[in-house]
Structures are given as C-alpha cells and as structure tokens.
mmCIF file of C-alpha atoms in Angstrom:
data_model
loop_
_atom_site.group_PDB
_atom_site.id
_atom_site.type_symbol
_atom_site.label_atom_id
_atom_site.label_comp_id
_atom_site.label_asym_id
_atom_site.label_seq_id
_atom_site.Cartn_x
_atom_site.Cartn_y
_atom_site.Cartn_z
ATOM 1 C CA UNK A 7 127.628 118.150 77.010
ATOM 2 C CA UNK A 8 129.543 117.381 73.983
ATOM 3 C CA UNK A 9 131.944 114.678 74.156
ATOM 4 C CA UNK A 10 133.574 112.796 71.485
ATOM 5 C CA UNK A 11 134.075 108.920 71.000
ATOM 6 C CA UNK A 12 137.770 109.239 71.374
ATOM 7 C CA UNK A 13 137.190 111.228 74.599
ATOM 8 C CA UNK A 14 134.856 108.343 75.642
ATOM 9 C CA UNK A 15 137.051 105.421 74.731
ATOM 10 C CA UNK A 16 140.516 107.126 76.425
ATOM 11 C CA UNK A 17 138.440 107.357 79.688
ATOM 12 C CA UNK A 18 137.112 103.715 79.331
ATOM 13 C CA UNK A 19 140.147 102.069 78.631
ATOM 14 C CA UNK A 20 141.672 104.260 81.631
ATOM 15 C CA UNK A 21 138.789 103.739 83.992
ATOM 16 C CA UNK A 22 137.459 100.106 83.146
ATOM 17 C CA UNK A 23 140.766 98.534 81.230
ATOM 18 C CA UNK A 24 139.347 94.674 81.427
ATOM 19 C CA UNK A 25 136.018 95.658 79.609
ATOM 20 C CA UNK A 26 137.915 97.937 77.088
ATOM 21 C CA UNK A 27 140.074 95.052 76.327
ATOM 22 C CA UNK A 28 137.109 92.973 75.606
ATOM 23 C CA UNK A 29 136.288 94.788 72.580
ATOM 24 C CA UNK A 30 133.848 97.485 73.415
ATOM 25 C CA UNK A 31 134.024 100.765 71.995
ATOM 26 C CA UNK A 32 131.852 104.187 71.547
ATOM 27 C CA UNK A 33 131.443 104.966 67.836
ATOM 28 C CA UNK A 34 128.916 107.748 68.493
ATOM 29 C CA UNK A 35 128.025 110.003 71.049
ATOM 30 C CA UNK A 36 125.422 112.999 70.910
ATOM 31 C CA UNK A 37 122.806 114.797 73.432
ATOM 32 C CA UNK A 38 120.753 112.049 74.735
ATOM 33 C CA UNK A 39 122.137 109.115 72.189
ATOM 34 C CA UNK A 40 125.114 106.794 72.038
ATOM 35 C CA UNK A 41 126.342 103.884 69.839
ATOM 36 C CA UNK A 42 128.366 101.224 71.172
ATOM 37 C CA UNK A 43 130.079 98.381 69.345
ATOM 38 C CA UNK A 44 131.593 94.839 70.295
ATOM 39 C CA UNK A 45 134.167 93.810 68.258
ATOM 40 C CA UNK A 46 133.125 89.846 67.358
ATOM 41 C CA UNK A 47 135.591 87.464 68.713
ATOM 42 C CA UNK A 48 134.769 83.606 67.955
ATOM 43 C CA UNK A 49 136.600 82.722 71.155
ATOM 44 C CA UNK A 50 133.759 83.976 73.407
ATOM 45 C CA UNK A 51 130.956 82.801 71.613
ATOM 46 C CA UNK A 52 128.533 79.830 73.190
ATOM 47 C CA UNK A 53 127.910 76.590 71.519
ATOM 48 C CA UNK A 54 126.215 77.227 68.126
ATOM 49 C CA UNK A 55 128.226 80.269 67.368
ATOM 50 C CA UNK A 56 125.698 82.570 69.209
ATOM 51 C CA UNK A 57 126.699 85.764 70.971
ATOM 52 C CA UNK A 58 125.956 84.867 74.515
ATOM 53 C CA UNK A 59 123.020 86.473 76.714
ATOM 54 C CA UNK A 60 126.061 87.937 79.174
ATOM 55 C CA UNK A 61 127.843 89.397 76.349
ATOM 56 C CA UNK A 62 124.943 91.365 75.017
ATOM 57 C CA UNK A 63 123.964 92.387 78.681
ATOM 58 C CA UNK A 64 127.296 93.635 78.968
ATOM 59 C CA UNK A 65 127.151 95.878 76.147
ATOM 60 C CA UNK A 66 123.865 97.003 76.825
ATOM 61 C CA UNK A 67 125.133 98.044 80.390
ATOM 62 C CA UNK A 68 128.198 99.974 78.959
ATOM 63 C CA UNK A 69 125.904 101.646 76.518
ATOM 64 C CA UNK A 70 123.801 102.901 79.344
ATOM 65 C CA UNK A 71 126.752 104.274 81.011
ATOM 66 C CA UNK A 72 128.286 105.845 78.168
ATOM 67 C CA UNK A 73 124.702 107.280 77.963
ATOM 68 C CA UNK A 74 124.974 108.713 81.284
ATOM 69 C CA UNK A 75 127.743 110.659 80.234
ATOM 70 C CA UNK A 76 125.681 112.905 78.113
ATOM 71 C CA UNK A 77 124.319 114.138 81.415
ATOM 72 C CA UNK A 78 126.947 114.026 83.898
ATOM 73 C CA UNK A 79 130.072 114.044 81.664
ATOM 74 C CA UNK A 80 132.859 111.652 82.098
ATOM 75 C CA UNK A 81 131.869 110.576 85.680
ATOM 76 C CA UNK A 82 133.017 107.106 86.571
ATOM 77 C CA UNK A 83 130.756 107.097 89.770
ATOM 78 C CA UNK A 84 127.383 106.335 87.778
ATOM 79 C CA UNK A 85 126.534 102.897 88.668
ATOM 80 C CA UNK A 86 123.741 100.529 87.355
ATOM 81 C CA UNK A 87 120.719 100.258 89.548
ATOM 82 C CA UNK A 88 118.336 98.159 87.131
ATOM 83 C CA UNK A 89 118.203 96.635 83.946
ATOM 84 C CA UNK A 90 115.566 94.608 82.183
ATOM 85 C CA UNK A 91 116.565 92.664 79.055
ATOM 86 C CA UNK A 92 114.340 91.057 76.222
ATOM 87 C CA UNK A 93 115.981 88.794 74.055
ATOM 88 C CA UNK A 94 114.152 88.825 70.571
ATOM 89 C CA UNK A 95 116.117 86.436 68.488
ATOM 90 C CA UNK A 96 119.689 84.584 68.202
ATOM 91 C CA UNK A 97 122.698 87.056 67.896
ATOM 92 C CA UNK A 98 124.959 85.504 65.419
ATOM 93 C CA UNK A 99 127.771 86.235 62.836
ATOM 94 C CA UNK A 100 129.482 89.594 63.436
ATOM 95 C CA UNK A 101 130.027 92.767 65.671
ATOM 96 C CA UNK A 102 127.076 93.429 68.150
ATOM 97 C CA UNK A 103 126.179 97.134 68.028
ATOM 98 C CA UNK A 104 123.790 98.640 70.941
ATOM 99 C CA UNK A 105 122.103 102.080 70.602
ATOM 100 C CA UNK A 106 121.064 103.779 73.714
ATOM 101 C CA UNK A 107 118.725 106.476 73.757
ATOM 102 C CA UNK A 108 117.833 108.677 77.023
ATOM 103 C CA UNK A 109 114.461 108.427 78.217
ATOM 104 C CA UNK A 110 114.677 110.355 81.492
ATOM 105 C CA UNK A 111 117.151 112.208 83.441
ATOM 106 C CA UNK A 112 116.209 112.888 87.075
ATOM 107 C CA UNK A 113 118.242 114.222 89.961
ATOM 108 C CA UNK A 114 119.595 110.799 91.210
ATOM 109 C CA UNK A 115 118.691 108.424 88.307
ATOM 110 C CA UNK A 116 119.034 108.064 84.457
ATOM 111 C CA UNK A 117 116.736 105.980 82.513
ATOM 112 C CA UNK A 118 117.731 104.491 78.732
ATOM 113 C CA UNK A 119 116.518 102.285 76.222
ATOM 114 C CA UNK A 120 118.645 100.190 74.481
ATOM 115 C CA UNK A 121 118.233 98.313 70.824
ATOM 116 C CA UNK A 122 120.983 95.882 70.010
ATOM 117 C CA UNK A 123 121.371 94.273 66.603
ATOM 118 C CA UNK A 124 124.196 92.385 64.629
ATOM 119 C CA UNK A 125 126.287 94.727 62.216
ATOM 120 C CA UNK A 126 124.571 94.979 58.923
ATOM 121 C CA UNK A 127 121.089 94.139 60.103
ATOM 122 C CA UNK A 128 119.449 97.044 62.182
ATOM 123 C CA UNK A 129 116.192 95.968 61.242
ATOM 124 C CA UNK A 130 116.655 92.539 63.126
ATOM 125 C CA UNK A 131 116.954 93.717 66.594
ATOM 126 C CA UNK A 132 118.354 91.033 68.778
ATOM 127 C CA UNK A 133 117.630 92.217 72.257
ATOM 128 C CA UNK A 134 115.736 95.370 73.784
ATOM 129 C CA UNK A 135 116.843 96.668 77.119
ATOM 130 C CA UNK A 136 115.334 99.176 79.516
ATOM 131 C CA UNK A 137 117.658 100.425 82.530
ATOM 132 C CA UNK A 138 118.733 103.168 85.006
ATOM 133 C CA UNK A 139 121.845 104.311 86.333
ATOM 134 C CA UNK A 140 122.207 106.407 89.632
ATOM 135 C CA UNK A 141 124.409 109.237 90.146
ATOM 136 C CA UNK A 142 126.351 108.861 92.979
ATOM 137 C CA UNK A 143 128.894 111.934 92.688
#
C-alpha cells in the first residue's frame, strides 16, 4: 500500500483536526515504517522546558495510527488497544520526532515499536514505545 506524507496529512487534518492543529505531521511513510514530527511549541512545555510525557505519548500514538495505514490504508477506525512507554531521558529543546516500525500485522491487531528523539539527536532516544492498534472495520 503506497501512501505519501501529503495524503496522510490531508486525511489527518480532515479526520482529527484538533491534533493536526497541535503540530503533528507525517514526514515519511513506507511499507511497515513511518516518521512523524511534533513541531516544538514553547507554550506547551512543562516546567523546566521539558516536552511532557503526555505529548510524547500522543506523538507515539499518532505514529502507531499512521503505521496502521501501511497495513489497512487510510482507515479512521483503527484504534489503540494498548501502549507501553519507557521514558529514557528528558526531552528538551526542539521538535520531537517519532519513528514507528511494524512488528506484526495480524487479522485483528497491528503491533509496532516507536523510537522518539529530539530533532538533531537520533542517537539520544528520549522514549521507547510498544503498542497495538485494532482493526475495527
């Protein structure tokens, strides 16, 4: 299934406008792999200038949703069934990037892994996530 980031972002803006307005964007999508970015916004930071855990969790969740598109196409009714996040170091100072990789696509569940880092430092991962999406339609 071949999609472009522009197609994903147009779908995202239409189907989930509040998150689209929050600065989340698909940057790359390929078979079993996506890269998603949250554009840095100082107004959303927690004390100490940190990108909050909920912001990181949200980016990972969106990355997994976009990853499901590589399996089922642009389907709004794939939903999170579970996610586990490990925060590895503070996320400070720039856009947050997430790369999701497909681990397994079963009949009803799509499972993936997500790496998160602050832009410019892919070798300094800030969080690691494993999660699943269920196909509802």
